[in-house]
PDB file of C-alpha atoms in Angstrom:
ATOM      1  CA  UNK J  28      14.782 -49.364 -12.232  1.00  0.00           C
ATOM      2  CA  UNK J  29      10.995 -49.330 -12.159  1.00  0.00           C
ATOM      3  CA  UNK J  30      10.410 -48.795 -15.874  1.00  0.00           C
ATOM      4  CA  UNK J  31      13.186 -50.115 -18.196  1.00  0.00           C
ATOM      5  CA  UNK J  32      11.242 -48.965 -21.282  1.00  0.00           C
ATOM      6  CA  UNK J  33      11.335 -45.353 -20.083  1.00  0.00           C
ATOM      7  CA  UNK J  34      15.082 -45.638 -19.466  1.00  0.00           C
ATOM      8  CA  UNK J  35      15.692 -46.941 -23.013  1.00  0.00           C
ATOM      9  CA  UNK J  36      13.482 -44.171 -24.385  1.00  0.00           C
ATOM     10  CA  UNK J  37      15.422 -41.472 -22.519  1.00  0.00           C
ATOM     11  CA  UNK J  38      18.759 -42.903 -23.746  1.00  0.00           C
ATOM     12  CA  UNK J  39      17.388 -42.894 -27.278  1.00  0.00           C
ATOM     13  CA  UNK J  40      16.380 -39.242 -26.827  1.00  0.00           C
ATOM     14  CA  UNK J  41      19.847 -38.299 -25.564  1.00  0.00           C
ATOM     15  CA  UNK J  42      21.505 -40.121 -28.468  1.00  0.00           C
ATOM     16  CA  UNK J  43      19.204 -38.407 -30.978  1.00  0.00           C
ATOM     17  CA  UNK J  44      19.997 -35.010 -29.459  1.00  0.00           C
ATOM     18  CA  UNK J  45      23.740 -35.650 -29.653  1.00  0.00           C
ATOM     19  CA  UNK J  46      23.507 -36.825 -33.248  1.00  0.00           C
ATOM     20  CA  UNK J  47      21.429 -33.847 -34.291  1.00  0.00           C
ATOM     21  CA  UNK J  48      23.996 -31.518 -32.727  1.00  0.00           C
ATOM     22  CA  UNK J  49      26.869 -32.935 -34.750  1.00  0.00           C
ATOM     23  CA  UNK J  50      24.785 -33.372 -37.882  1.00  0.00           C
ATOM     24  CA  UNK J  51      24.210 -29.616 -38.019  1.00  0.00           C
ATOM     25  CA  UNK J  52      27.615 -28.220 -37.202  1.00  0.00           C
ATOM     26  CA  UNK J  53      28.015 -24.480 -37.238  1.00  0.00           C
ATOM     27  CA  UNK J  54      29.734 -23.332 -40.425  1.00  0.00           C
ATOM     28  CA  UNK J  55      33.446 -22.655 -40.584  1.00  0.00           C
ATOM     29  CA  UNK J  56      34.157 -18.949 -40.270  1.00  0.00           C
ATOM     30  CA  UNK J  57      36.934 -17.242 -42.242  1.00  0.00           C
ATOM     31  CA  UNK J  58      37.958 -14.008 -40.477  1.00  0.00           C
ATOM     32  CA  UNK J  59      38.792 -11.786 -43.425  1.00  0.00           C
ATOM     33  CA  UNK J  60      39.935  -8.202 -43.453  1.00  0.00           C
ATOM     34  CA  UNK J  61      38.680  -6.341 -46.547  1.00  0.00           C
ATOM     35  CA  UNK J  62      41.450  -6.111 -49.112  1.00  0.00           C
ATOM     36  CA  UNK J  63      43.661  -8.731 -47.429  1.00  0.00           C
ATOM     37  CA  UNK J  64      45.039 -11.694 -49.400  1.00  0.00           C
ATOM     38  CA  UNK J  65      44.760 -14.166 -46.531  1.00  0.00           C
ATOM     39  CA  UNK J  66      42.399 -14.723 -43.630  1.00  0.00           C
ATOM     40  CA  UNK J  67      43.612 -13.541 -40.263  1.00  0.00           C
ATOM     41  CA  UNK J  68      41.920 -16.533 -38.615  1.00  0.00           C
ATOM     42  CA  UNK J  69      39.642 -19.458 -39.347  1.00  0.00           C
ATOM     43  CA  UNK J  70      37.196 -20.746 -36.735  1.00  0.00           C
ATOM     44  CA  UNK J  71      36.257 -24.416 -37.024  1.00  0.00           C
ATOM     45  CA  UNK J  72      33.361 -25.124 -34.627  1.00  0.00           C
ATOM     46  CA  UNK J  73      32.738 -28.580 -33.122  1.00  0.00           C
ATOM     47  CA  UNK J  74      31.012 -30.997 -35.462  1.00  0.00           C
ATOM     48  CA  UNK J  75      33.108 -30.070 -38.505  1.00  0.00           C
ATOM     49  CA  UNK J  76      35.462 -32.594 -40.061  1.00  0.00           C
ATOM     50  CA  UNK J  77      39.077 -31.630 -40.699  1.00  0.00           C
ATOM     51  CA  UNK J  78      40.832 -32.830 -43.859  1.00  0.00           C
ATOM     52  CA  UNK J  79      44.637 -32.762 -44.028  1.00  0.00           C
ATOM     53  CA  UNK J  80      46.097 -32.699 -47.541  1.00  0.00           C
ATOM     54  CA  UNK J  81      49.698 -33.792 -47.894  1.00  0.00           C
ATOM     55  CA  UNK J  82      52.199 -31.444 -49.415  1.00  0.00           C
ATOM     56  CA  UNK J  83      52.031 -31.432 -53.204  1.00  0.00           C
ATOM     57  CA  UNK J  84      54.404 -30.257 -55.872  1.00  0.00           C
ATOM     58  CA  UNK J  85      53.660 -29.283 -59.444  1.00  0.00           C
ATOM     59  CA  UNK J  86      53.508 -31.743 -62.295  1.00  0.00           C
ATOM     60  CA  UNK J  87      56.070 -31.550 -65.080  1.00  0.00           C
ATOM     61  CA  UNK J  88      54.990 -29.524 -68.095  1.00  0.00           C
ATOM     62  CA  UNK J  89      55.808 -32.479 -70.355  1.00  0.00           C
ATOM     63  CA  UNK J  90      55.503 -35.828 -68.501  1.00  0.00           C
ATOM     64  CA  UNK J  91      58.363 -37.179 -70.632  1.00  0.00           C
ATOM     65  CA  UNK J  92      60.731 -34.501 -69.290  1.00  0.00           C
ATOM     66  CA  UNK J  93      61.333 -34.549 -65.554  1.00  0.00           C
ATOM     67  CA  UNK J  94      65.024 -33.713 -65.621  1.00  0.00           C
ATOM     68  CA  UNK J  95      65.606 -30.510 -67.592  1.00  0.00           C
ATOM     69  CA  UNK J  96      66.030 -27.276 -65.623  1.00  0.00           C
ATOM     70  CA  UNK J  97      62.633 -25.967 -66.793  1.00  0.00           C
ATOM     71  CA  UNK J  98      60.757 -29.302 -66.609  1.00  0.00           C
ATOM     72  CA  UNK J  99      58.263 -27.987 -64.029  1.00  0.00           C
ATOM     73  CA  UNK J 100      58.116 -24.332 -65.075  1.00  0.00           C
ATOM     74  CA  UNK J 101      58.551 -21.292 -62.870  1.00  0.00           C
ATOM     75  CA  UNK J 102      56.993 -20.804 -59.442  1.00  0.00           C
ATOM     76  CA  UNK J 103      53.729 -19.462 -60.853  1.00  0.00           C
ATOM     77  CA  UNK J 104      53.322 -22.414 -63.256  1.00  0.00           C
ATOM     78  CA  UNK J 105      54.103 -24.879 -60.470  1.00  0.00           C
ATOM     79  CA  UNK J 106      51.663 -23.187 -58.072  1.00  0.00           C
ATOM     80  CA  UNK J 107      48.916 -23.264 -60.733  1.00  0.00           C
ATOM     81  CA  UNK J 108      49.565 -26.994 -61.180  1.00  0.00           C
ATOM     82  CA  UNK J 109      49.411 -27.591 -57.429  1.00  0.00           C
ATOM     83  CA  UNK J 110      46.207 -25.601 -56.916  1.00  0.00           C
ATOM     84  CA  UNK J 111      44.559 -27.337 -59.881  1.00  0.00           C
ATOM     85  CA  UNK J 112      45.435 -30.748 -58.419  1.00  0.00           C
ATOM     86  CA  UNK J 113      44.298 -29.594 -54.969  1.00  0.00           C
ATOM     87  CA  UNK J 114      40.933 -28.471 -56.350  1.00  0.00           C
ATOM     88  CA  UNK J 115      40.415 -31.928 -57.924  1.00  0.00           C
ATOM     89  CA  UNK J 116      41.510 -33.713 -54.745  1.00  0.00           C
ATOM     90  CA  UNK J 117      39.082 -31.637 -52.674  1.00  0.00           C
ATOM     91  CA  UNK J 118      36.268 -32.341 -55.156  1.00  0.00           C
ATOM     92  CA  UNK J 119      36.917 -36.082 -54.718  1.00  0.00           C
ATOM     93  CA  UNK J 120      36.333 -35.514 -50.988  1.00  0.00           C
ATOM     94  CA  UNK J 121      33.133 -33.526 -51.607  1.00  0.00           C
ATOM     95  CA  UNK J 122      34.879 -30.230 -50.812  1.00  0.00           C
ATOM     96  CA  UNK J 123      35.794 -27.026 -52.627  1.00  0.00           C
ATOM     97  CA  UNK J 124      38.655 -24.566 -52.416  1.00  0.00           C
ATOM     98  CA  UNK J 125      36.325 -22.512 -50.202  1.00  0.00           C
ATOM     99  CA  UNK J 126      36.636 -25.218 -47.535  1.00  0.00           C
ATOM    100  CA  UNK J 127      40.410 -24.694 -47.204  1.00  0.00           C
ATOM    101  CA  UNK J 128      41.201 -23.060 -43.860  1.00  0.00           C
ATOM    102  CA  UNK J 129      45.009 -23.269 -43.831  1.00  0.00           C
ATOM    103  CA  UNK J 130      47.779 -23.380 -46.420  1.00  0.00           C
ATOM    104  CA  UNK J 131      51.443 -23.908 -45.696  1.00  0.00           C
ATOM    105  CA  UNK J 132      53.627 -22.888 -48.621  1.00  0.00           C
ATOM    106  CA  UNK J 133      57.258 -23.936 -48.963  1.00  0.00           C
ATOM    107  CA  UNK J 134      59.194 -21.949 -51.551  1.00  0.00           C
ATOM    108  CA  UNK J 135      62.689 -22.666 -52.852  1.00  0.00           C
ATOM    109  CA  UNK J 136      64.867 -19.802 -54.005  1.00  0.00           C
ATOM    110  CA  UNK J 137      64.705 -19.548 -57.788  1.00  0.00           C
ATOM    111  CA  UNK J 138      68.185 -19.500 -59.373  1.00  0.00           C
ATOM    112  CA  UNK J 139      66.767 -17.174 -62.065  1.00  0.00           C
ATOM    113  CA  UNK J 140      65.886 -14.683 -59.302  1.00  0.00           C
ATOM    114  CA  UNK J 141      69.273 -14.732 -57.614  1.00  0.00           C
ATOM    115  CA  UNK J 142      68.199 -17.439 -55.163  1.00  0.00           C
ATOM    116  CA  UNK J 143      65.194 -15.516 -53.858  1.00  0.00           C
ATOM    117  CA  UNK J 144      61.774 -17.118 -53.531  1.00  0.00           C
ATOM    118  CA  UNK J 145      59.160 -15.998 -56.040  1.00  0.00           C
ATOM    119  CA  UNK J 146      56.370 -15.000 -53.654  1.00  0.00           C
ATOM    120  CA  UNK J 147      54.795 -12.842 -56.362  1.00  0.00           C
ATOM    121  CA  UNK J 148      54.543 -15.784 -58.775  1.00  0.00           C
ATOM    122  CA  UNK J 149      52.920 -17.913 -56.083  1.00  0.00           C
ATOM    123  CA  UNK J 150      50.525 -15.074 -55.244  1.00  0.00           C
ATOM    124  CA  UNK J 151      49.409 -14.670 -58.866  1.00  0.00           C
ATOM    125  CA  UNK J 152      48.427 -18.360 -58.973  1.00  0.00           C
ATOM    126  CA  UNK J 153      46.846 -18.207 -55.489  1.00  0.00           C
ATOM    127  CA  UNK J 154      44.582 -15.303 -56.505  1.00  0.00           C
ATOM    128  CA  UNK J 155      43.020 -17.465 -59.244  1.00  0.00           C
ATOM    129  CA  UNK J 156      41.660 -19.870 -56.607  1.00  0.00           C
ATOM    130  CA  UNK J 157      41.084 -17.793 -53.452  1.00  0.00           C
ATOM    131  CA  UNK J 158      39.315 -14.484 -52.890  1.00  0.00           C
ATOM    132  CA  UNK J 159      37.601 -14.534 -56.280  1.00  0.00           C
ATOM    133  CA  UNK J 160      34.008 -13.617 -57.084  1.00  0.00           C
ATOM    134  CA  UNK J 161      33.206 -17.329 -57.470  1.00  0.00           C
ATOM    135  CA  UNK J 162      35.157 -18.396 -54.377  1.00  0.00           C
ATOM    136  CA  UNK J 163      35.531 -15.510 -51.911  1.00  0.00           C
ATOM    137  CA  UNK J 164      36.892 -17.471 -48.925  1.00  0.00           C
ATOM    138  CA  UNK J 165      40.490 -16.865 -47.971  1.00  0.00           C
ATOM    139  CA  UNK J 166      42.494 -19.419 -45.994  1.00  0.00           C
ATOM    140  CA  UNK J 167      45.022 -18.612 -43.317  1.00  0.00           C
ATOM    141  CA  UNK J 168      48.490 -19.053 -44.754  1.00  0.00           C
ATOM    142  CA  UNK J 169      52.162 -19.289 -43.897  1.00  0.00           C
ATOM    143  CA  UNK J 170      54.947 -19.173 -46.469  1.00  0.00           C
ATOM    144  CA  UNK J 171      58.599 -20.043 -45.989  1.00  0.00           C
ATOM    145  CA  UNK J 172      61.734 -20.090 -48.091  1.00  0.00           C
ATOM    146  CA  UNK J 173      63.446 -23.448 -47.711  1.00  0.00           C
ATOM    147  CA  UNK J 174      66.727 -24.897 -48.984  1.00  0.00           C
ATOM    148  CA  UNK J 175      65.244 -27.396 -51.419  1.00  0.00           C
ATOM    149  CA  UNK J 176      62.645 -29.991 -52.365  1.00  0.00           C
ATOM    150  CA  UNK J 177      62.868 -33.558 -53.702  1.00  0.00           C
ATOM    151  CA  UNK J 178      63.800 -32.440 -57.230  1.00  0.00           C
ATOM    152  CA  UNK J 179      66.065 -29.468 -57.885  1.00  0.00           C
ATOM    153  CA  UNK J 180      63.579 -28.090 -60.492  1.00  0.00           C
ATOM    154  CA  UNK J 181      60.744 -27.933 -57.936  1.00  0.00           C
ATOM    155  CA  UNK J 182      60.323 -24.451 -56.527  1.00  0.00           C
ATOM    156  CA  UNK J 183      57.171 -24.832 -54.418  1.00  0.00           C
ATOM    157  CA  UNK J 184      55.276 -27.328 -52.286  1.00  0.00           C
ATOM    158  CA  UNK J 185      51.901 -26.616 -50.682  1.00  0.00           C
ATOM    159  CA  UNK J 186      49.976 -28.495 -48.007  1.00  0.00           C
ATOM    160  CA  UNK J 187      46.435 -27.694 -46.916  1.00  0.00           C
ATOM    161  CA  UNK J 188      43.894 -28.198 -44.175  1.00  0.00           C
ATOM    162  CA  UNK J 189      40.200 -28.028 -45.072  1.00  0.00           C
ATOM    163  CA  UNK J 190      37.134 -28.184 -42.834  1.00  0.00           C
ATOM    164  CA  UNK J 191      33.479 -28.842 -43.485  1.00  0.00           C
ATOM    165  CA  UNK J 192      30.361 -29.542 -41.445  1.00  0.00           C
ATOM    166  CA  UNK J 193      28.952 -33.037 -41.402  1.00  0.00           C
TER     167      UNK J 193
END
């Protein structure tokens, strides 16, 4: 090559262009239908980082009691506990609940409801964290009734995926 300095300069220019592209990723887009409780889709453009949060269950109401039938509360109380912990976990990562793009919700049938899952209880807790005036973003979501979780008193487990530009 006739001019090695020019070659190094052009490589530096290419590298700078690539870095500037990823440094300014397009924002995540939540496709939301007015009045809906969940997003119909979430678009995560290149340059965003994905964060996978493990499934979490609610904390016991009284840490000294993990064995009684009501140790963790009903589905709504457990979902509130999970979302509160999730919000703190996201904050530790520099994220907010508005960065959540996907929730997977596993519900156990509540014996007090004839073995049916308490989707309404979960939804009441969910609405305190998503689609609010302070946090209008809605994640995509799937919810399933399953046979059971690690403890028989646990009625719900939630895992999440969040995304944010670099």
